[in-house]
Short mmCIF file of C-alpha atoms in Angstrom, two decimals:
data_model
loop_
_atom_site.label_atom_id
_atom_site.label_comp_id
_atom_site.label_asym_id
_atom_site.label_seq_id
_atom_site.Cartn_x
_atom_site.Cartn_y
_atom_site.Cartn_z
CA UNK A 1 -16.25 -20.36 -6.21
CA UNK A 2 -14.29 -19.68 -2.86
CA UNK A 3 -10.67 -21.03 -2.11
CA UNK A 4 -9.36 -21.42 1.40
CA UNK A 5 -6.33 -20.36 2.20
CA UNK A 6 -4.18 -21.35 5.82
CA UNK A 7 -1.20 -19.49 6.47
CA UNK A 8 1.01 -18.97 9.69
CA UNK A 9 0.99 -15.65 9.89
CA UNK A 10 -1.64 -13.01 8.51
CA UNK A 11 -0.84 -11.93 5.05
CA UNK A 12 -2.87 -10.25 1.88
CA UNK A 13 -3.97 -13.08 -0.56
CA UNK A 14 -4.42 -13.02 -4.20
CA UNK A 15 -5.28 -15.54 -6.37
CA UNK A 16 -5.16 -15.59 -9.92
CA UNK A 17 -7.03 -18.13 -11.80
CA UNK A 18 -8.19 -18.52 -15.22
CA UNK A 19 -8.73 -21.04 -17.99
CA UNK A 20 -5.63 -21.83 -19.02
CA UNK A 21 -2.54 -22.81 -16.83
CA UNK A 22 -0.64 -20.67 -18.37
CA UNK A 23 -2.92 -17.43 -18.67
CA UNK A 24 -4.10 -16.86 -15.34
CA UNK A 25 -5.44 -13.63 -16.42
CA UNK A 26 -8.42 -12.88 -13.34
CA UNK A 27 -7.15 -12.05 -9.80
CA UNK A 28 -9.41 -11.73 -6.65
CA UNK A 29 -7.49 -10.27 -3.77
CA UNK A 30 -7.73 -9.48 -0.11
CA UNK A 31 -6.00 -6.64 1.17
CA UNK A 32 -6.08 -7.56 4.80
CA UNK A 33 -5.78 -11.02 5.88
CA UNK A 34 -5.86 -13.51 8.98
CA UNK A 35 -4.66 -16.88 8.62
CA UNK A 36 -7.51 -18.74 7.87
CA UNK A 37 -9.34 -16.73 4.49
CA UNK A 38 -11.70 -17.25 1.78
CA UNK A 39 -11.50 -15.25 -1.14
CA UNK A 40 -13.95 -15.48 -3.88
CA UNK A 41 -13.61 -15.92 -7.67
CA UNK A 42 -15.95 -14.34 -9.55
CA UNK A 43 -16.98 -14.37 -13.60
CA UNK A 44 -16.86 -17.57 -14.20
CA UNK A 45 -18.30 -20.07 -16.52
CA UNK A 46 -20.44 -23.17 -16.05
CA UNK A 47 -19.06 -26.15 -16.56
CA UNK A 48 -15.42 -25.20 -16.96
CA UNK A 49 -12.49 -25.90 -15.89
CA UNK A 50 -10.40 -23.45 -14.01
CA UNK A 51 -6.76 -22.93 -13.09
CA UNK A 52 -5.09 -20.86 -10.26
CA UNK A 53 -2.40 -20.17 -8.19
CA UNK A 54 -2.61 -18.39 -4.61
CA UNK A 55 -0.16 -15.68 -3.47
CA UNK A 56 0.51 -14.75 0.10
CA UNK A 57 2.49 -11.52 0.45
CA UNK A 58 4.02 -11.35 3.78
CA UNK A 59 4.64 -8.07 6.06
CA UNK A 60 8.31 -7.59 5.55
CA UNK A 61 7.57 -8.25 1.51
CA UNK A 62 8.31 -11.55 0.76
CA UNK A 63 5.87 -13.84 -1.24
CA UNK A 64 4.95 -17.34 -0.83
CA UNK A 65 3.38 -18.69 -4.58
CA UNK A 66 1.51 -21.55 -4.45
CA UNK A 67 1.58 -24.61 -7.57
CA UNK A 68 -1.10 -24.28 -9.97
CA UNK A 69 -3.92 -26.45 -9.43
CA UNK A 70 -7.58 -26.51 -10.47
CA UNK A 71 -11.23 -27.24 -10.70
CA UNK A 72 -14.20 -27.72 -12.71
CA UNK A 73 -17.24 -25.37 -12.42
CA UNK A 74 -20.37 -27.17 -12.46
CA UNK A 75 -24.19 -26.69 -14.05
CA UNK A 76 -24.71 -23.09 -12.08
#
C-alpha cells in the first residue's frame, strides 16, 4: 500500500501504521521529502485492516501528526 502525503513545505514523512489503533508498531519513512510524497507500507496482510498516522517533521523541528485513520487490505 502507498499513502499520499501534501504538505506546504518539504519535510521528512513517517508513517506508522499497524493493526491496531493503538499499536502502530511498523513505520515507513522518507528521509528527504517534497511536498507531494508517497511512501510505501510494506509487510502487510491480506485482507486486513490497517491503522496509521502520518508525521511530517519540519526543518526548524517541529512536527505536524496527523489523526489516525485506516484501510482494509484486500485479496493480494
Amino acid at each position: 500500500a502507498t499513502v499520499a502525503v501534501t504538505t506546504s513545505k518539504a519535510a521528512p514523512i513517517t508513517v506508522k501504521y499497524g493493526l491496531t489503533a493503538t499499536a502502530l508498531t511498523q513505520t515507513a519513512t522518507t528521509p528527504t521529502g517534497g511536498t507531494n510524497t508517497t511512501v510505501s507500507l510494506t509487510g502487510l496482510k491480506v485482507k486486513s485492516k490497517y491503522f496509521y498516522q502520518v508525521i511530517a517533521t519540519g526543518a526548524t523541528g517541529e512536527i505536524a501528526t496527523s489523526p489516525v485513520s485506516n484501510f482494509r487490505t484486500g485479496v493480494r
